[in-house]
mmCIF file of C-alpha atoms in Angstrom:
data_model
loop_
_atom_site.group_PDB
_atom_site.id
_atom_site.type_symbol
_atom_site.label_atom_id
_atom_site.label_comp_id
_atom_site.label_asym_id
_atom_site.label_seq_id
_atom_site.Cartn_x
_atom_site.Cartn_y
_atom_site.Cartn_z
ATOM 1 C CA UNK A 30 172.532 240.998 246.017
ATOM 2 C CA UNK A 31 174.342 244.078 244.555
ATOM 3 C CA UNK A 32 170.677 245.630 243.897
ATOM 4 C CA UNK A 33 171.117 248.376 246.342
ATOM 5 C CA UNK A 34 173.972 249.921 244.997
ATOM 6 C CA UNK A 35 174.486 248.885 241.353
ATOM 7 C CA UNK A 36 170.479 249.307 240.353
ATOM 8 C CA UNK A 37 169.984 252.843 240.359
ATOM 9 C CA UNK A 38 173.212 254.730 241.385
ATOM 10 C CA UNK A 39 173.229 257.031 244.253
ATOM 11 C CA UNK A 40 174.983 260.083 242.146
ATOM 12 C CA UNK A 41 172.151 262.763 241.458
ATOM 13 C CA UNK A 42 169.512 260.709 241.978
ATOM 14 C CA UNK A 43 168.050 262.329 244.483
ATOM 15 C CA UNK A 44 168.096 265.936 243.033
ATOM 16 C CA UNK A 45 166.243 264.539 239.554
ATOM 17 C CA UNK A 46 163.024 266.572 241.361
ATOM 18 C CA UNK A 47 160.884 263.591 241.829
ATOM 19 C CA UNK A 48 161.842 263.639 245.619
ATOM 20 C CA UNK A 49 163.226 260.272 245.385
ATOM 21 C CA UNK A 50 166.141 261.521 247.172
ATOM 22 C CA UNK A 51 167.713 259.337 250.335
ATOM 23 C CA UNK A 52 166.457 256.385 248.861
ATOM 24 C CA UNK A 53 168.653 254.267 251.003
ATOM 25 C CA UNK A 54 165.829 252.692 253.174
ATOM 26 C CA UNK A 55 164.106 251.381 250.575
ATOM 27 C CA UNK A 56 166.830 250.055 248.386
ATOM 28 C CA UNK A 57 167.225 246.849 250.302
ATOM 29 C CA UNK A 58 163.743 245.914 248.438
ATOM 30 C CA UNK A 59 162.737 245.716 244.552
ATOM 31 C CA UNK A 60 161.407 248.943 243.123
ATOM 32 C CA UNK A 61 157.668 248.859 243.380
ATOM 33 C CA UNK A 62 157.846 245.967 246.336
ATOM 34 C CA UNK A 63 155.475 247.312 249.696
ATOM 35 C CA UNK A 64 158.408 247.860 251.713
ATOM 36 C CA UNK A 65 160.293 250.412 248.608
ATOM 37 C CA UNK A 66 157.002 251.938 248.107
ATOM 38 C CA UNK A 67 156.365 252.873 252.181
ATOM 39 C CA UNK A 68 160.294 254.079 252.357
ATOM 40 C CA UNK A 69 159.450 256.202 249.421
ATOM 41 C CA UNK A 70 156.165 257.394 250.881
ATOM 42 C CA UNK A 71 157.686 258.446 254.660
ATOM 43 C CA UNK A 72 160.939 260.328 252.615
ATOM 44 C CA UNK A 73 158.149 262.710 250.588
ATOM 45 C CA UNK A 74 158.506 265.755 251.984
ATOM 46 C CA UNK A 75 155.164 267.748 249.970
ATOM 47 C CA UNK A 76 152.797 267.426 248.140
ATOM 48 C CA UNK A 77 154.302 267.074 244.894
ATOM 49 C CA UNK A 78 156.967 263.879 246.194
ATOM 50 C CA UNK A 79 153.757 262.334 246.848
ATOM 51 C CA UNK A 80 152.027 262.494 243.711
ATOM 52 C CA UNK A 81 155.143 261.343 242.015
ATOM 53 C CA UNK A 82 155.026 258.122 244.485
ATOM 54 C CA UNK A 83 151.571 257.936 243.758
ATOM 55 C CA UNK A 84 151.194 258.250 240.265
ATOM 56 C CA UNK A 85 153.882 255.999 239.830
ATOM 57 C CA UNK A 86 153.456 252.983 242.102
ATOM 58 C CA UNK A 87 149.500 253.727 243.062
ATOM 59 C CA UNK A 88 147.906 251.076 241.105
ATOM 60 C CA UNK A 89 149.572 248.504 243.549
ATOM 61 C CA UNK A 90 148.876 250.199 246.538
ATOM 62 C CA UNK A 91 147.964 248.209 249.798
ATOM 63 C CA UNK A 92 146.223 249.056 252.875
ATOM 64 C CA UNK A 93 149.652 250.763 254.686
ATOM 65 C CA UNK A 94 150.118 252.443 251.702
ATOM 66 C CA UNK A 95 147.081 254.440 250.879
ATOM 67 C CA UNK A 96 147.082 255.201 254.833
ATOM 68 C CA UNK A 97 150.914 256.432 255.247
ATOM 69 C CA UNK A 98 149.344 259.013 251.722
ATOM 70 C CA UNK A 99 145.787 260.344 252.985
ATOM 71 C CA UNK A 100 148.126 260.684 256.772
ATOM 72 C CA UNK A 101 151.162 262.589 254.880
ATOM 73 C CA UNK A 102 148.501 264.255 252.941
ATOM 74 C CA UNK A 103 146.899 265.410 255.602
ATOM 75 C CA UNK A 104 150.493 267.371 257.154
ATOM 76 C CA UNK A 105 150.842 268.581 253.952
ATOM 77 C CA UNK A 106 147.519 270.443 253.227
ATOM 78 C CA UNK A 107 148.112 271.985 257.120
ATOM 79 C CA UNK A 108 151.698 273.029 256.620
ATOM 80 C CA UNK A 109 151.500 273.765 252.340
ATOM 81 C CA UNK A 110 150.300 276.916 250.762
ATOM 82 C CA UNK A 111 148.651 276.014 247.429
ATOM 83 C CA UNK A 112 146.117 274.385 245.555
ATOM 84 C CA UNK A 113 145.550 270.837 246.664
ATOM 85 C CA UNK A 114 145.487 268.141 243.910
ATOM 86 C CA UNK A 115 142.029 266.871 244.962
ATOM 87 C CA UNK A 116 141.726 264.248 242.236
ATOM 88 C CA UNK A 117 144.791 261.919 244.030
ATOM 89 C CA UNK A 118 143.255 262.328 247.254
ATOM 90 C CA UNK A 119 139.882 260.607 245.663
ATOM 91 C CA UNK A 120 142.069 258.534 243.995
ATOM 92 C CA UNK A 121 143.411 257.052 247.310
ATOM 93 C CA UNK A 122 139.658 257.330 249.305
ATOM 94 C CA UNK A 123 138.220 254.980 246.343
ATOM 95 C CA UNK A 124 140.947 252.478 247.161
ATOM 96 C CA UNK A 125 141.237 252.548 251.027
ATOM 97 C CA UNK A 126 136.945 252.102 251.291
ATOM 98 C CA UNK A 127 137.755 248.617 249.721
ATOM 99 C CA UNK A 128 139.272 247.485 252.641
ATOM 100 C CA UNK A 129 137.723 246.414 255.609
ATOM 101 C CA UNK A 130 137.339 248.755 258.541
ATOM 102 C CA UNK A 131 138.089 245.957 260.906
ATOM 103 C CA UNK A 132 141.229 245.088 259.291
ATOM 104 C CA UNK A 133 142.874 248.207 260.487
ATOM 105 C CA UNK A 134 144.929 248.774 263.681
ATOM 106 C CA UNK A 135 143.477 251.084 266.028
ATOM 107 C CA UNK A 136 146.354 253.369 264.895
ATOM 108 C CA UNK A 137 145.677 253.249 261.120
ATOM 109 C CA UNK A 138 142.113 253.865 262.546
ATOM 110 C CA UNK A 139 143.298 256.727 264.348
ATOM 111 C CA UNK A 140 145.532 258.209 261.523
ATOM 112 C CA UNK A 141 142.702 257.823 258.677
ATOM 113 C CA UNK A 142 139.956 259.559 260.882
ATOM 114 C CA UNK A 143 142.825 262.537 261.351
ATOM 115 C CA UNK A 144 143.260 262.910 257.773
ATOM 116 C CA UNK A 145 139.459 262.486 257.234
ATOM 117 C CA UNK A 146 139.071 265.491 259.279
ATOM 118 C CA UNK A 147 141.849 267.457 257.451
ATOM 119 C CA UNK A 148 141.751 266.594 254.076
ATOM 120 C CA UNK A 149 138.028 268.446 253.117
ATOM 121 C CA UNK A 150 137.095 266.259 249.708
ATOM 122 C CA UNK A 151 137.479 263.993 252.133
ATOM 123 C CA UNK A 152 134.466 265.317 254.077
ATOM 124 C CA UNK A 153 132.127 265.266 251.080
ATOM 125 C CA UNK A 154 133.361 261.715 249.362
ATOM 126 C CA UNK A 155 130.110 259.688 250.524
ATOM 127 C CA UNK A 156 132.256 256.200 250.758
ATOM 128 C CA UNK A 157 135.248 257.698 252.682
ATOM 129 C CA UNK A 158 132.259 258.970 255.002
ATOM 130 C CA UNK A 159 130.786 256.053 255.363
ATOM 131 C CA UNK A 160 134.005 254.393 256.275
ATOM 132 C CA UNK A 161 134.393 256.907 258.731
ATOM 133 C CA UNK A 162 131.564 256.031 260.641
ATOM 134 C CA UNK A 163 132.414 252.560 260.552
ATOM 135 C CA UNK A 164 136.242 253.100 262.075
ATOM 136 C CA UNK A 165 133.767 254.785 264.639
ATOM 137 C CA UNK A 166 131.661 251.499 265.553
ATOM 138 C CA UNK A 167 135.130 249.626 265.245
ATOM 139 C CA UNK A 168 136.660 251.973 267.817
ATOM 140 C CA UNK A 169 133.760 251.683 270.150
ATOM 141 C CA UNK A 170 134.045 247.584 270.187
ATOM 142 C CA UNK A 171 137.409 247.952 270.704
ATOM 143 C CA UNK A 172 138.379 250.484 272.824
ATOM 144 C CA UNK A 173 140.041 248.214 275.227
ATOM 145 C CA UNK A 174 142.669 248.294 272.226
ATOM 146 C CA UNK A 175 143.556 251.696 272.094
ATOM 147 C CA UNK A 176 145.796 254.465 274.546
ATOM 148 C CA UNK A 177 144.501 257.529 275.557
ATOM 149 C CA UNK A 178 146.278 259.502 272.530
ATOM 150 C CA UNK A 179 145.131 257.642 270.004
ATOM 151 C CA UNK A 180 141.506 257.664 271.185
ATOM 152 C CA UNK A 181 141.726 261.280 272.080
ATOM 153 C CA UNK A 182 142.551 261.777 268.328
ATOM 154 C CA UNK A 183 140.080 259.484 267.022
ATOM 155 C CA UNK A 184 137.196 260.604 268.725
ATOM 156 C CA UNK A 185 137.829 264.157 268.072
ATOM 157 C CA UNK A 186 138.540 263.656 263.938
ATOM 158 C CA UNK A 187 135.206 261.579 264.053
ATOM 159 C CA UNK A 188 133.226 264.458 265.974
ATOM 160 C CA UNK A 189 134.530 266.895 263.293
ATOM 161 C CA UNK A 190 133.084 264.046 260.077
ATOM 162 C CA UNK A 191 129.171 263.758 261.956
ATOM 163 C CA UNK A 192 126.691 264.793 260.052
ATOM 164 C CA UNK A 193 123.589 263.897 261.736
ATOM 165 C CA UNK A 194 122.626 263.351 265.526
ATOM 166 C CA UNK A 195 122.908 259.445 264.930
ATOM 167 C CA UNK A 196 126.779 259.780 263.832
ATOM 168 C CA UNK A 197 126.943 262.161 267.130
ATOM 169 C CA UNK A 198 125.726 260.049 269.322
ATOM 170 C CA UNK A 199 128.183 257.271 268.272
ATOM 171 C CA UNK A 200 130.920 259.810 269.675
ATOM 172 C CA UNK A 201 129.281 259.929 272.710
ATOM 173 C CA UNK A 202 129.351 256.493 273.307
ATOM 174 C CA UNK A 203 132.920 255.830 272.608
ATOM 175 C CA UNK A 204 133.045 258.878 274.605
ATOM 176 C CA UNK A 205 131.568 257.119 277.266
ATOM 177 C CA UNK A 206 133.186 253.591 276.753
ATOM 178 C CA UNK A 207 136.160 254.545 276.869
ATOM 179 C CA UNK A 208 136.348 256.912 280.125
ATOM 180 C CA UNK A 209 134.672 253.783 281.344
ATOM 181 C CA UNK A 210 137.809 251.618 280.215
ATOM 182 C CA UNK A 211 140.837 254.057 280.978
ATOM 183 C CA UNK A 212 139.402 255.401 284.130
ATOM 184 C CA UNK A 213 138.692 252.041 285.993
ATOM 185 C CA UNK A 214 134.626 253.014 286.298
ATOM 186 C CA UNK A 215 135.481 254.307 289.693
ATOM 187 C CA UNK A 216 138.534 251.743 290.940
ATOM 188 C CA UNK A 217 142.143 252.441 289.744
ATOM 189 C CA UNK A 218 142.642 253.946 286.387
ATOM 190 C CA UNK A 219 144.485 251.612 283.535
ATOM 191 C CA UNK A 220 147.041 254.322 282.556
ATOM 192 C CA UNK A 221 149.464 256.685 284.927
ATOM 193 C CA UNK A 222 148.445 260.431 284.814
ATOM 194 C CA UNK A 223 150.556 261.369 282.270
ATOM 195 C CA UNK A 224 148.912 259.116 279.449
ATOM 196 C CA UNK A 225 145.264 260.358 280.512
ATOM 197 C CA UNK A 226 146.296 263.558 280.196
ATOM 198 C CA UNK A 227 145.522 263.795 275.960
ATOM 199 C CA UNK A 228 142.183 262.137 277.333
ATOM 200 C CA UNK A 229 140.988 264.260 279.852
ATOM 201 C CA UNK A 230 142.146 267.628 277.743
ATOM 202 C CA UNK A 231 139.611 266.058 275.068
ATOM 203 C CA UNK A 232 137.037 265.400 277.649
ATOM 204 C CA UNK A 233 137.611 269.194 278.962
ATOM 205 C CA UNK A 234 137.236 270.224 275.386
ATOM 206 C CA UNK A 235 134.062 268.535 273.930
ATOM 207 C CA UNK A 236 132.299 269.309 277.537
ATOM 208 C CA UNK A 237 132.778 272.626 276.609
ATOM 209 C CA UNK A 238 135.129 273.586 279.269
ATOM 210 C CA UNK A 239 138.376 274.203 277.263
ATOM 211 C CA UNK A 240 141.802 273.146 277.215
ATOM 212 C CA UNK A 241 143.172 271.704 280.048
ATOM 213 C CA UNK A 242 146.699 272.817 281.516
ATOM 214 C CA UNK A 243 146.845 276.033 279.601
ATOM 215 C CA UNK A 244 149.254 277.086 282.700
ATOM 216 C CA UNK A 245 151.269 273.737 282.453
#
């Protein structure tokens, strides 16, 4: 008890420019425990919060961890102006390709193939690409697992990561599998209209036709 408030006083704290600020969330846990560490990760708001969080607590580092970084990494190399601390970002590809792909949820999957596709030392770290393709051949066994959103954004981070027509044609068939799955292979579709939609737009747009809805 008394840790929250007594251990590391709420006057200032926040403004010491290591973006610990609004540490409330995580003070119901020990510095350095997962939960503290994945408060302080989701209150970073650039770059530089992160590499404090990361510098500081990165050696202990589990799976939710180094995927809440490379995610908020990702938003902040497409929202930051700058040079991008590449080194951190191989810091925390080295450490995520020691987990299993199958160990992640189909979100993590879907979140780690976004950044993949955003973060570019991403695109040219051989592990992180290998990984890659193996979220791919985990989404296409389990595609029965995931909503239309979250394979919409999978499938099109992994079609932006192939590099050969082998890795392509692995899109295709989750491509495939999965209209299969959400569109009831010609009965009644598992989801209502509104959660195909992110679907069929990607559909629209790797068939070459476009956006859907631009008038909606």
């Amino acid at each position: 008890g008394g840790h929250g408030q007594g251990g590391h006083g709420q006057g200032g704290h926040g403004q010491g420019g290591y973006g610990k600020g609004g540490r409330q969330r995580g003070d119901d846990a020990a510095p350095g425990a997962p939960d503290h560490i994945e408060a302080l990760l989701r209150q970073c708001s650039g770059s530089s919060d992160m590499w404090e969080v990361i510098e500081q607590y990165g050696h202990s580092f589990g799976k939710q961890h180094v995927i809440i970084a490379l995610y908020q990494l990702g938003l902040c190399r497409q929202y930051e102006r700058g040079t991008p601390q590449v080194s951190l970002t191989a810091a925390l590809l080295d450490r995520l390709v020691l987990f299993a792909p199958d160990d992640l949820t189909v979100d993590e999957a879907a979140r780690v193939l976004w950044a993949f596709a955003v973060l570019d030392e991403a695109r040219g770290h051989g592990s992180a690409h290998r990984f890659a393709i193996q979220l791919g051949e985990m989404a296409r066994r389990r595609v029965d697992e995931f909503s239309p959103s979250q394979m919409a954004n999978a499938a099109s981070s992994l079609s932006k990561l192939v590099k050969n027509s082998q890795e392509d044609e692995l899109v295709g068939k989750i491509t495939t599998a999965f209209s299969e799955y959400a569109l009831g292979k010609g009965s009644m579709p598992r989801f209502p209209p509104e959660d195909l939609r992110p679907w069929i737009d990607f559909l629209q747009v790797s068939s070459g036709n476009g956006p859907a809805g631009k008038g909606a």
